[in-house]
Short mmCIF file of C-alpha atoms and ligand atoms in Angstrom, two decimals:
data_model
loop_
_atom_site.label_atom_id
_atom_site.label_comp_id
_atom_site.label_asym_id
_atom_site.label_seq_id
_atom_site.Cartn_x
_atom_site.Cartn_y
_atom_site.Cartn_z
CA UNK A 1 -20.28 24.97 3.68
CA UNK A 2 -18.31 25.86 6.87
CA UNK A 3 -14.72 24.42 6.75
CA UNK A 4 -13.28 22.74 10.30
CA UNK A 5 -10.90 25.00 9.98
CA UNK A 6 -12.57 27.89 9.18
CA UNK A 7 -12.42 30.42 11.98
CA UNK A 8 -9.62 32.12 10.62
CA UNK A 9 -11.40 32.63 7.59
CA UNK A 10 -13.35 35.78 6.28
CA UNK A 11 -14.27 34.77 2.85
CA UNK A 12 -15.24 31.19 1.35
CA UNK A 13 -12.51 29.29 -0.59
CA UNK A 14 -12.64 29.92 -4.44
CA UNK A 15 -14.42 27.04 -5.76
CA UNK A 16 -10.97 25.97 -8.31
CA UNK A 17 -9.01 26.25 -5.25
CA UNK A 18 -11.23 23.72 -3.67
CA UNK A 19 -11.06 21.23 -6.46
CA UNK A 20 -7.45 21.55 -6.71
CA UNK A 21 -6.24 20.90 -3.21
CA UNK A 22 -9.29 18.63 -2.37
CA UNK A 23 -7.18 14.76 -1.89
CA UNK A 24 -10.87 13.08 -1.16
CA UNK A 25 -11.34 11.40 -4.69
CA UNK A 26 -8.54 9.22 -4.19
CA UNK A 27 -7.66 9.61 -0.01
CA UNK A 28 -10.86 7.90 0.41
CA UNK A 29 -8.76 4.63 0.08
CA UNK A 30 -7.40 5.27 3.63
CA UNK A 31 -10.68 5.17 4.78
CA UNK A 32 -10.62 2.46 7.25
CA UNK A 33 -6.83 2.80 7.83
CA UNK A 34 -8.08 6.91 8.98
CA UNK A 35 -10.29 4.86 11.39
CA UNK A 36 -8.04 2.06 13.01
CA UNK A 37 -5.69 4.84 13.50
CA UNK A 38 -8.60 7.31 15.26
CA UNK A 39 -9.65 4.17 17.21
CA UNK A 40 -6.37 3.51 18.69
CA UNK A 41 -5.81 7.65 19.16
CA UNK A 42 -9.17 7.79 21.17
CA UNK A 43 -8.53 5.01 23.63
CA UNK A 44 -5.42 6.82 24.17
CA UNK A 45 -6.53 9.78 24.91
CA UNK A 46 -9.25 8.50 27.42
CA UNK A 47 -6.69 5.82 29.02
CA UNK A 48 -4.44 9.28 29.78
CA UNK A 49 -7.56 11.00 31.09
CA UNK A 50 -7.11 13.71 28.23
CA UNK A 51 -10.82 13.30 27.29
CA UNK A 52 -13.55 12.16 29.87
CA UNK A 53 -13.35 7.98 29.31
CA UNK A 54 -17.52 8.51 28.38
CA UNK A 55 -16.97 10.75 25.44
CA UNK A 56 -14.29 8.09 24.18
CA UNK A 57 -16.74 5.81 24.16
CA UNK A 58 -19.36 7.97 22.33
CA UNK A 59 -16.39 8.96 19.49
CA UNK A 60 -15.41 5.05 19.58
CA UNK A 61 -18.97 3.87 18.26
CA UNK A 62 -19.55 7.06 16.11
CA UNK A 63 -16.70 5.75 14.43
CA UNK A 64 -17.39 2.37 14.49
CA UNK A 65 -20.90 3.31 12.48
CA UNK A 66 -19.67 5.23 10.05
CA UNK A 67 -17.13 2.67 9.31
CA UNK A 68 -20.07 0.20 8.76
CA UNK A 69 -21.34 2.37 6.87
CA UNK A 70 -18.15 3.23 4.46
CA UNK A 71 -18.47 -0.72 4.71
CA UNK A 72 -21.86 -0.76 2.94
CA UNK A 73 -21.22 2.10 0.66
CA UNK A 74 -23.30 3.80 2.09
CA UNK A 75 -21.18 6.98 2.74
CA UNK A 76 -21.15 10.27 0.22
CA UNK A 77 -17.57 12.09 0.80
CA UNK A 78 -17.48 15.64 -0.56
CA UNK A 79 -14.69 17.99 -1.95
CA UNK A 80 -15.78 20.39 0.72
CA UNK A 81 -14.41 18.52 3.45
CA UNK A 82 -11.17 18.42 1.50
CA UNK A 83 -9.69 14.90 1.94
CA UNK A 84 -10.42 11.65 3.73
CA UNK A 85 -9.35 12.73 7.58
CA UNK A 86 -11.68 15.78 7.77
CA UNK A 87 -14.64 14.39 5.84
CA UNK A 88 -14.68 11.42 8.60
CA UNK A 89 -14.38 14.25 11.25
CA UNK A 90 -17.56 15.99 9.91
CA UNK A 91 -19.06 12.95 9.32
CA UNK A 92 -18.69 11.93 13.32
CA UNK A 93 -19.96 15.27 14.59
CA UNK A 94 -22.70 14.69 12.40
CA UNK A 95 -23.32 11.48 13.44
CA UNK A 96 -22.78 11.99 17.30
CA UNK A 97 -22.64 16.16 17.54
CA UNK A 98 -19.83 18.13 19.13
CA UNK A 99 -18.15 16.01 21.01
CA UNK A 100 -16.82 14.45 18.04
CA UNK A 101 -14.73 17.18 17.90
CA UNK A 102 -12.49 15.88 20.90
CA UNK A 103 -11.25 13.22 18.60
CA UNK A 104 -8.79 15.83 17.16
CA UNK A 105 -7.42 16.65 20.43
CA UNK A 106 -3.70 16.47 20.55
CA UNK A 107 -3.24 15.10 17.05
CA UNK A 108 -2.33 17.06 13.75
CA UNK A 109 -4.01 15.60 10.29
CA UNK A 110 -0.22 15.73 9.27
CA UNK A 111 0.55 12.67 12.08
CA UNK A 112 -2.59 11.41 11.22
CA UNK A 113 -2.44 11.06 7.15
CA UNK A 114 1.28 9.92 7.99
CA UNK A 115 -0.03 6.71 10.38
CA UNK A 116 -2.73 6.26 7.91
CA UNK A 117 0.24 5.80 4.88
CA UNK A 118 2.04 3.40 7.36
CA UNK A 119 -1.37 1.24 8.10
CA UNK A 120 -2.06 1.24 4.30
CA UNK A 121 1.75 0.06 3.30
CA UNK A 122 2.45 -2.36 6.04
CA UNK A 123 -0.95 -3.97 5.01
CA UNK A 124 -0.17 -4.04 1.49
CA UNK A 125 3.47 -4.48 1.61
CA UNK A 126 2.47 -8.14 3.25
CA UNK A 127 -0.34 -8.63 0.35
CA UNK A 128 2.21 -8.23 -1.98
CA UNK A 129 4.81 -10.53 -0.22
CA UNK A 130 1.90 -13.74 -0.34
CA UNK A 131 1.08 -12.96 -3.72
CA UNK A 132 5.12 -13.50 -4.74
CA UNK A 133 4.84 -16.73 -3.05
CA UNK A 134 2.24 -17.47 -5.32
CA UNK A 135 4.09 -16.77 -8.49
CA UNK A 136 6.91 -18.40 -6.79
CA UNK A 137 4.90 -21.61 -6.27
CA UNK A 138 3.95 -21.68 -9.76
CA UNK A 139 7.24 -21.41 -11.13
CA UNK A 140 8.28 -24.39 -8.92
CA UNK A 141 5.60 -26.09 -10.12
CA UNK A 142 6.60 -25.57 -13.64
CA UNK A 143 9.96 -26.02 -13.14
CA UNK A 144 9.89 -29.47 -11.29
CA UNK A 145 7.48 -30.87 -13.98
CA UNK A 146 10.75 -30.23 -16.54
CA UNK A 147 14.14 -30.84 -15.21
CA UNK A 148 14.86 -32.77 -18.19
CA UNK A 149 13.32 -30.50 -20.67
CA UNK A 150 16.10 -28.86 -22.57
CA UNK A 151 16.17 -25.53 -24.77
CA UNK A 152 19.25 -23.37 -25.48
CA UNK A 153 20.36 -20.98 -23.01
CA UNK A 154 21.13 -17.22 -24.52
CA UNK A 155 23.72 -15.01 -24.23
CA UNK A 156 23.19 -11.68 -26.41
CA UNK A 157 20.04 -13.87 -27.71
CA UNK A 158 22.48 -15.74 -29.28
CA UNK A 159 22.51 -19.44 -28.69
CA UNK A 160 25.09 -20.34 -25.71
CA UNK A 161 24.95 -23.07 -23.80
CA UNK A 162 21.75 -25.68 -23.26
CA UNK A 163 19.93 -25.81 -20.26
CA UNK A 164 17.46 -27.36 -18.28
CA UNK A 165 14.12 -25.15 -19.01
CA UNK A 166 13.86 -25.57 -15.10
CA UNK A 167 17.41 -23.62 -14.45
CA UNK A 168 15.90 -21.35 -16.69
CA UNK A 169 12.71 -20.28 -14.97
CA UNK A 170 13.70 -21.08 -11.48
CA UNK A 171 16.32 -17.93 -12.34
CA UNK A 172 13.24 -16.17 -11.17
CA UNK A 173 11.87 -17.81 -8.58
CA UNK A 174 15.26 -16.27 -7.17
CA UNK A 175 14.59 -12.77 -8.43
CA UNK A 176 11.56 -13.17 -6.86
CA UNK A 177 12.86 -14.55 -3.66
CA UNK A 178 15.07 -11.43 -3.22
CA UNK A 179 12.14 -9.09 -4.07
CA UNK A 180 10.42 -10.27 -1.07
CA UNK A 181 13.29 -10.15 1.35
CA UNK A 182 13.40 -6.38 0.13
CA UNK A 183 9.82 -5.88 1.13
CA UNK A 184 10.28 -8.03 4.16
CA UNK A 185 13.12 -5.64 5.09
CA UNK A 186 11.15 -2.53 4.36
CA UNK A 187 8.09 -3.63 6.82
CA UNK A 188 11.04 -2.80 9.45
CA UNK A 189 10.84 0.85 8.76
CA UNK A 190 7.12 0.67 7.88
CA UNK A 191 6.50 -0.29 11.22
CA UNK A 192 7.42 3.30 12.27
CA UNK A 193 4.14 5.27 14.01
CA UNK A 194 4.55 8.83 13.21
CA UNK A 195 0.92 8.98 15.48
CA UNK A 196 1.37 11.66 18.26
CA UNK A 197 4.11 14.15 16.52
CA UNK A 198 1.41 16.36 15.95
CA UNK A 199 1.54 19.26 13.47
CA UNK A 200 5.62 18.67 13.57
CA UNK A 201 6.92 19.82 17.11
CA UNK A 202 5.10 17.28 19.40
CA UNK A 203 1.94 18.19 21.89
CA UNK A 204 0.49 19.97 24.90
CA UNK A 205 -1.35 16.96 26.09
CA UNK A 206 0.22 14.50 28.04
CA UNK A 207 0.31 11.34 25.33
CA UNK A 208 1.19 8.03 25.08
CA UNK A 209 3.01 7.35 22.00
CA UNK A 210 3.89 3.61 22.71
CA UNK A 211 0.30 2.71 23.12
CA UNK A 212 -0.82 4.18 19.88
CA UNK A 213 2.07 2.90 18.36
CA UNK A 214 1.04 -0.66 19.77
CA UNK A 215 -2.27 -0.60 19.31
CA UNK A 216 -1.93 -0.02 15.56
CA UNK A 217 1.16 -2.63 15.61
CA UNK A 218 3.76 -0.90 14.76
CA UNK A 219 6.71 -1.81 16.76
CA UNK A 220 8.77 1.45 17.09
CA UNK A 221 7.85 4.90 17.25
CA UNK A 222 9.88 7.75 15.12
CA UNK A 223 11.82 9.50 17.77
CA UNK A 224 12.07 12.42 15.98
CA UNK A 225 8.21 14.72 15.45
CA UNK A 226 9.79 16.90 12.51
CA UNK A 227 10.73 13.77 10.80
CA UNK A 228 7.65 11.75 11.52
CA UNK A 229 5.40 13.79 9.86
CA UNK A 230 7.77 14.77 7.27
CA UNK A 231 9.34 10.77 6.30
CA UNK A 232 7.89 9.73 3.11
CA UNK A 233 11.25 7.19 2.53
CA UNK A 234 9.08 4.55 3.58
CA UNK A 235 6.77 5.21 0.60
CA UNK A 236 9.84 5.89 -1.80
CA UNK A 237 11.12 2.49 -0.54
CA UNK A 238 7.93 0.77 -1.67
CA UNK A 239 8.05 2.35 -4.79
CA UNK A 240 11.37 1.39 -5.37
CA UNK A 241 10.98 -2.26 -4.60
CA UNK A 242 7.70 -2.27 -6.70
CA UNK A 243 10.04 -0.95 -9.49
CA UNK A 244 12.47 -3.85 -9.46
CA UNK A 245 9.52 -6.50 -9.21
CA UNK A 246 8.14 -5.35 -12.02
CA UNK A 247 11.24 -5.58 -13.88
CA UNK A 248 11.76 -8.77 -12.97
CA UNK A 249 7.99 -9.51 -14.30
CA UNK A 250 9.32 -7.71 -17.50
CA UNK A 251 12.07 -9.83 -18.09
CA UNK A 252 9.84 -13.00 -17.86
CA UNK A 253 6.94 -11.35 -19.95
CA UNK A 254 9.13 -10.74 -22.85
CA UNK A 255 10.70 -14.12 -22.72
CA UNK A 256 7.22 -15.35 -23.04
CA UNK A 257 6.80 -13.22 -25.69
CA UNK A 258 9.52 -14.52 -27.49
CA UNK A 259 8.95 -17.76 -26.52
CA UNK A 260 5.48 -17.87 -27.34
CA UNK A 261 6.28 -16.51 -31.19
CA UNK A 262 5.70 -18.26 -34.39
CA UNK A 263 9.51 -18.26 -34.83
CA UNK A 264 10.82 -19.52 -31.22
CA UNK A 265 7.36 -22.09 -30.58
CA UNK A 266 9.25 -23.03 -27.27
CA UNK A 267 5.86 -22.36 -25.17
CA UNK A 268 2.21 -22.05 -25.97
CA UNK A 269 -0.14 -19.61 -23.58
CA UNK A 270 -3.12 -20.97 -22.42
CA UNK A 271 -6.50 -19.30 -24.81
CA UNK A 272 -7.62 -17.65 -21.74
CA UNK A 273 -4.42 -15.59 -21.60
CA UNK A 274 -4.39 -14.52 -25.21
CA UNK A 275 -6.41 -12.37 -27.73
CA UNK A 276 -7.13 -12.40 -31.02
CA UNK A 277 -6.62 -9.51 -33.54
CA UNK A 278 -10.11 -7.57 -35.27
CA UNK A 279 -8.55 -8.26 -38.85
CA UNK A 280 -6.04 -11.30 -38.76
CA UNK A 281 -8.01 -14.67 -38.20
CA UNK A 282 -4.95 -16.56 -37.51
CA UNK A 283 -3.86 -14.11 -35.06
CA UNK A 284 -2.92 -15.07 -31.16
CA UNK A 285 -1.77 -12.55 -29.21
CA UNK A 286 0.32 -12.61 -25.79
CA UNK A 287 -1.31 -9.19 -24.91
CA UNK A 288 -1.40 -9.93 -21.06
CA UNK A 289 3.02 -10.50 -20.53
CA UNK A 290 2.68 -7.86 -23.19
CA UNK A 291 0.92 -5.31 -20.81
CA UNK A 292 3.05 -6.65 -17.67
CA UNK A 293 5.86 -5.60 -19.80
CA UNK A 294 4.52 -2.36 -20.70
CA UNK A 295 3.08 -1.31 -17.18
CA UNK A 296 6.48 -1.20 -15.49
CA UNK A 297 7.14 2.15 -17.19
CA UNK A 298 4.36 3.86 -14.66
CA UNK A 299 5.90 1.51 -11.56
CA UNK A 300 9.07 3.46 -12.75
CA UNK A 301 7.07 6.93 -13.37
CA UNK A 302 5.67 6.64 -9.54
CA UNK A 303 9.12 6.43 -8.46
CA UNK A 304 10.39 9.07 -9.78
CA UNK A 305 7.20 11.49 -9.76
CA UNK A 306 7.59 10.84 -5.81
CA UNK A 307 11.14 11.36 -5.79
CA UNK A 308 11.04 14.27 -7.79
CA UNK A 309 8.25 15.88 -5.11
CA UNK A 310 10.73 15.31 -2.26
CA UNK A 311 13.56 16.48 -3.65
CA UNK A 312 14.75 19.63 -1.48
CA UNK A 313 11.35 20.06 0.37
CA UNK A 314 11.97 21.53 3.76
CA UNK A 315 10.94 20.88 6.64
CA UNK A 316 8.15 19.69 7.86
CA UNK A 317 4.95 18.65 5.89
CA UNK A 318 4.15 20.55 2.95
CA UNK A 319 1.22 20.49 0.98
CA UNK A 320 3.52 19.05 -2.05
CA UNK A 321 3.23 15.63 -0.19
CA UNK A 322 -0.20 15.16 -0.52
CA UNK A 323 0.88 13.98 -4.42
CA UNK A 324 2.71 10.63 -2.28
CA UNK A 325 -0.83 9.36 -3.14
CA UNK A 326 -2.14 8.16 -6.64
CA UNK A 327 1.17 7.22 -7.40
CA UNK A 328 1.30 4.83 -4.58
CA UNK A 329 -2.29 3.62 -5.17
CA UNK A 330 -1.49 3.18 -8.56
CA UNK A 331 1.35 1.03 -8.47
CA UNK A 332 -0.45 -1.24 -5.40
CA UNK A 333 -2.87 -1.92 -8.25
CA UNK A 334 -0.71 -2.56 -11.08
CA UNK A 335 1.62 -4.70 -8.63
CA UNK A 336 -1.23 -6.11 -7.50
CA UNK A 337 -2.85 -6.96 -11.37
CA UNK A 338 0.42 -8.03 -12.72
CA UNK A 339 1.20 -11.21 -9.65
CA UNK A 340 -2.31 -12.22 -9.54
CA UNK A 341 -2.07 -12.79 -13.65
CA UNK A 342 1.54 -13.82 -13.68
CA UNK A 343 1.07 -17.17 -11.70
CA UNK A 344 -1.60 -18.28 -13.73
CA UNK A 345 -0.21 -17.69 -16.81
CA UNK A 346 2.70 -19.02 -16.27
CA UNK A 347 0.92 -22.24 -14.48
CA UNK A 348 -1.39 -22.95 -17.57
CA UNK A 349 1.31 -22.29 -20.47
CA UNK A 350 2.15 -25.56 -22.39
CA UNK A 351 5.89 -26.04 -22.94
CA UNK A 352 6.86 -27.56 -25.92
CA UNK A 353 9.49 -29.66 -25.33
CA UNK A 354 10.04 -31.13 -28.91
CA UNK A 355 10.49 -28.04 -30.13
CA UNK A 356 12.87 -26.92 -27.46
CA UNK A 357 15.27 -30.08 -28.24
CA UNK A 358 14.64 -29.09 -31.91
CA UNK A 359 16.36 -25.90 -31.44
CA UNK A 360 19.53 -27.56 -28.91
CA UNK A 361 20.12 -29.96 -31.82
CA UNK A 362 20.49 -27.85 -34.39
CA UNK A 363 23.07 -25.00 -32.97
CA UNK A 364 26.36 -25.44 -31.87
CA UNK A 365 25.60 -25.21 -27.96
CA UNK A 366 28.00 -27.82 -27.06
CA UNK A 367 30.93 -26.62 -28.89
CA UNK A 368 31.92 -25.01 -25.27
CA UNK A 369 31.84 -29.19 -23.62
CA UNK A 370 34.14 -30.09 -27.01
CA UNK A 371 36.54 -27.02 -26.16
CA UNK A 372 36.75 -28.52 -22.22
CA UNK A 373 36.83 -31.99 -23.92
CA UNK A 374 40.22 -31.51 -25.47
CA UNK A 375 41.34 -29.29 -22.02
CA UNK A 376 40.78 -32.24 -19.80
CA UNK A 377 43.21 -34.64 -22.47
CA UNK A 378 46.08 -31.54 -21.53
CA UNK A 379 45.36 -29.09 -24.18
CA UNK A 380 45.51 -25.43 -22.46
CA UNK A 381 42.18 -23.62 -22.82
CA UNK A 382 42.82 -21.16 -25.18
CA UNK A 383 44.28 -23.43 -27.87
CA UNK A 384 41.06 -26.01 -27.17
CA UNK A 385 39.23 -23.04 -28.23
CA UNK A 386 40.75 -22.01 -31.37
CA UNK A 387 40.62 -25.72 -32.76
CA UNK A 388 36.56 -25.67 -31.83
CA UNK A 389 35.92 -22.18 -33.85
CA UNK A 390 37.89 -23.83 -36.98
CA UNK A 391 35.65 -26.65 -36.62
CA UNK A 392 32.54 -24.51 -36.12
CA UNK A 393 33.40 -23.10 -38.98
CA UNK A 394 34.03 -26.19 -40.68
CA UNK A 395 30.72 -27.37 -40.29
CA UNK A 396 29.05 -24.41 -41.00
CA UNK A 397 30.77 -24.49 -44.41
CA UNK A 398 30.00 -28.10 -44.53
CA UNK A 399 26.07 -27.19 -43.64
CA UNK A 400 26.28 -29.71 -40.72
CA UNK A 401 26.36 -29.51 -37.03
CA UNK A 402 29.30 -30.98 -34.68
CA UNK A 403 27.21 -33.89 -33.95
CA UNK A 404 27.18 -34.58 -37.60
CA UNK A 405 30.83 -34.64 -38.02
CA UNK A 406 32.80 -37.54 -38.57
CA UNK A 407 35.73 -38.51 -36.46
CA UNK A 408 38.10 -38.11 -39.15
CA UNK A 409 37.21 -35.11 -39.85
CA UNK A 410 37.90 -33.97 -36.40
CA UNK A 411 40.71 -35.39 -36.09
CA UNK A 412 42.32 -33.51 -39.01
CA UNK A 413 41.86 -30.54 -36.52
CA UNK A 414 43.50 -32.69 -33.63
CA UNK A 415 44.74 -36.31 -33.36
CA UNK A 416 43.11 -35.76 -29.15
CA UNK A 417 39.64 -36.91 -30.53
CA UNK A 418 38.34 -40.45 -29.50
CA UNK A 419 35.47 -41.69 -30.23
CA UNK A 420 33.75 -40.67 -26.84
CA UNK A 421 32.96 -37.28 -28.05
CA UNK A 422 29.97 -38.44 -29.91
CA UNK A 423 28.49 -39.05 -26.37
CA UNK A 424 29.58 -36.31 -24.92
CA UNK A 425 28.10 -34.03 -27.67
CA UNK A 426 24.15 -35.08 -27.14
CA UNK A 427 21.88 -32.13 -25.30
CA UNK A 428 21.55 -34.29 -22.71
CA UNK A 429 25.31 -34.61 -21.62
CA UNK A 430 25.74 -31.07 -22.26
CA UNK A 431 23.64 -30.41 -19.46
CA UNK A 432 24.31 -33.54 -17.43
CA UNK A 433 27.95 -32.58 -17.10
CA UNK A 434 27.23 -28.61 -15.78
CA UNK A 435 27.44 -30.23 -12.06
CA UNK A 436 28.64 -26.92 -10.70
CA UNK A 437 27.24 -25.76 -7.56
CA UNK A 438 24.62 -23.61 -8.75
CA UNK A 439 24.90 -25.10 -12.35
CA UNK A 440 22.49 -26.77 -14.81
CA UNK A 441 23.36 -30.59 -14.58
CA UNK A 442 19.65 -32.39 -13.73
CA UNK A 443 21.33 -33.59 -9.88
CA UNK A 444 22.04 -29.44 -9.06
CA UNK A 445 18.40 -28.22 -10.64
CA UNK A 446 17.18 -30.78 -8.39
CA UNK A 447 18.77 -29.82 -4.89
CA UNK A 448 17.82 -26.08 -6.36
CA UNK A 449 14.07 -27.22 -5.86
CA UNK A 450 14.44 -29.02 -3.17
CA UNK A 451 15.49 -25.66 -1.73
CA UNK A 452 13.32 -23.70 -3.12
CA UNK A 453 10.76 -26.14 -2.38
CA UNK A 454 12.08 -26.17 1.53
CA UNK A 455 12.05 -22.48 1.54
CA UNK A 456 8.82 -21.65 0.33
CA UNK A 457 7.43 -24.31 2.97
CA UNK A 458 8.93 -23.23 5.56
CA UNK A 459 7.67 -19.70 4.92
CA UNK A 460 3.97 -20.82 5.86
CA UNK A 461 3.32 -21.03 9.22
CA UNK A 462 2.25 -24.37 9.79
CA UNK A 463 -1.95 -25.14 11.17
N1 LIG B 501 -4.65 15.56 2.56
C1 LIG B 501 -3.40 15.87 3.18
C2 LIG B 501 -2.31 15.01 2.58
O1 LIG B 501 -2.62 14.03 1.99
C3 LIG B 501 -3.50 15.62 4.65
C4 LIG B 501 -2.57 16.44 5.47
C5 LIG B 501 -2.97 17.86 5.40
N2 LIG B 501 -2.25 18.68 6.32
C6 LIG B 501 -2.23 20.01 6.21
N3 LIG B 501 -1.56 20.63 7.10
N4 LIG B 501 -2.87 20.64 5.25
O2 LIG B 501 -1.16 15.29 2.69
#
């Protein structure tokens, strides 16, 4: 099969060769980004009178069929034509004959698969921005449905200090809130068009760069040819920020999975989230935050298999940068996957309140609001907190908890103890008295979700 670029060529390309540097089987995703951007490159180049303003036209409705028919899948690409920009070029010529071959005028396929990767991102990049507001809207909803649902907060997985399960999961609703400010951020530099730099060092023809770079809506154009077809941060940047979501998605999962274990019983997952095992009949597995926890380790792989391919590659495009791909597409999907099962997961779990407070009244959480007890009656800190850990020993020699304690027997460890401390000791204090900006007391989860609730509103453009 002739090659577009075969008149320098004597003998036919080695069949392995072909395979091997053939990007089609997975380039093919660009497909309709390789358009837009051909679109908006042809009514350039007939607005500057480069090609006659007829044969535009001609190469604009070639393309507009063949993107039908990609549409109706009713397109074959082939390894022949190498990857997704040339097979779309042969497919126009064949489709409307040589004039099709103007298209290329004044562009490189190294500007174009560049523009293409800035089309595909941007577009993505704000997919993946609506889909955290989903998760985020979840956990709201979650959250607001128990402020007053307490469980013990961890440190070292060691019971701490008891919380309101809402503090707890609105913790990411933050994460996640920062995730898409990254991304949000990132669109800035996405918004780059590389379109017109040509091989690296710029064109012949007289171009306009700004109304390519509009018509594709991208709001700045990379000043610099050698770097625009040579920039894959903005790709690196994604994968970076896909990295960090998906440890945030981690975290969660495996609380879940703790959470959702015979042991903890703190949260059920819906049936529809779980599987069963082939031998144990009792068996209800949290496979799915399993998975979500598992799949961040080829996010992270992406990231550095795409770092790793930049790393000391001169100038300009190489052929090493065609690998920016499946690791990109790959982590779009398993971004992708992971949000649109994370919301409802997390919106049909049932949380199990009693057995949260089960846990809070049975530890010694609130020997921390004891220590501060005896601090506010003039005791320095430090000796507050020696007294508590005799007493927590105490009790745990005595099998009891402080609740269970009798005021004589806490006031052989200091005559400061009143009778108020039985009060102050129940879950619900505990957490009532965290008032804190930014702490767990009911009143500051509450003005956290009206936040939350006032940011995530605010962040849809009203109809
Ligand atoms: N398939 C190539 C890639 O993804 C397109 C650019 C090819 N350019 C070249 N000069 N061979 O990187």
């Amino acid at each position: 099969m002739t090659k577009l670029w075969g008149g320098r060529f004597t003998k036919e390309t080695n069949k392995l060769v072909e395979e091997f540097t053939a990007s089609i089987e997975f380039d093919k995703e660009l497909a309709l980004e390789d358009i837009q951007g051909s679109m908006a490159h042809v009514q350039m180049l007939s607005d500057c009178n480069i090609i006659p303003k007829d044969d535009a036209k001609t190469i604009q409705h070639g393309l507009q069929v063949i993107q039908n028919k990609i549409n109706a899948g009713d397109v074959e690409f082939s390894v022949a034509h190498e990857d997704i920009h040339m097979n779309i070029e042969k497919l126009l010529i064949d489709e409307i004959g040589p004039v099709g071959g103007k298209l290329h005028t004044g562009r490189s396929r190294n500007d174009q698969v560049a523009t293409d990767m800035h089309l595909y991102l941007k577009k993505q990049t704000e997919m993946i921005i609506s889909l955290l507001t989903e998760v985020q809207s979840s956990i709201l909803i979650k959250s607001k449905e128990n402020v007053q649902t307490i469980l013990p907060g961890y440190t070292h997985l060691q019971r701490a200090q008891p919380v309101s399960f809402a503090h707890h999961l609105m913790a990411y609703f933050w994460m996640f809130e920062r995730d898409k400010e990254r991304l949000q951020d990132s669109l800035k530099r996405i918004n780059w068009s590389p379109l017109g730099a040509g091989a690296l060092a710029g064109t012949t023809f007289p171009i306009d760069r700004a109304q390519t770079a509009s018509l594709l809506g991208f709001d700045k154009i990379y000043p610099n040819s050698m770097d625009a077809v040579s920039d894959r941060d903005f790709i690196v940047e994604f994968l970076s920020h896909a990295s960090l979501i998906m440890t945030h998605i981690s975290r969660l999962s495996e609380e879940m999975v703790i959470w959702s274990s015979q042991e903890f019983q703190f949260i059920e997952l819906d049936d529809s989230f779980c599987t069963g095992s082939s031998i144990m009949p009792q068996k209800k597995n949290p496979d799915v935050p399993e998975l979500l926890r598992a799949k961040t380790g080829r996010v992270y792989g992406n990231l550095v298999g795409l770092l790793t391919v930049l790393k000391g590659l001169p100038l300009a495009y190489n052929k090493d940068m065609q690998e920016d791909k499946e690791g990109m597409f790959d982590t779009v999907k398993t971004l992708v996957g992971s949000l649109k099962l994370l919301a409802p997961m997390i919106h049909t779990m049932t949380v199990n309140e009693t057995k949260m407070y089960e846990a809070v009244s049975k530890d010694f959480s609130n020997a921390t609001d004891i220590a501060d007890y005896l601090v506010t009656k003039g005791l320095p800190f430090r000796q507050a907190h020696e007294i508590i850990g005799k007493i927590v020993l105490y009790a745990i020699n005595q099998d009891k908890y402080l609740l269970g304690l009798t005021l004589d027997e806490y006031k052989e460890f200091s005559p400061l103890f009143a009778e108020d401390i039985f009060k102050l000791l129940q879950p619900k204090h505990v957490v009532g008295a965290k008032k804190s900006e930014g702490g767990t007391s009911f009143e500051q989860v509450e003005s956290q979700l009206a936040l939350a609730e006032k940011l995530l509103y605010d962040a849809v453009p009203s109809s």
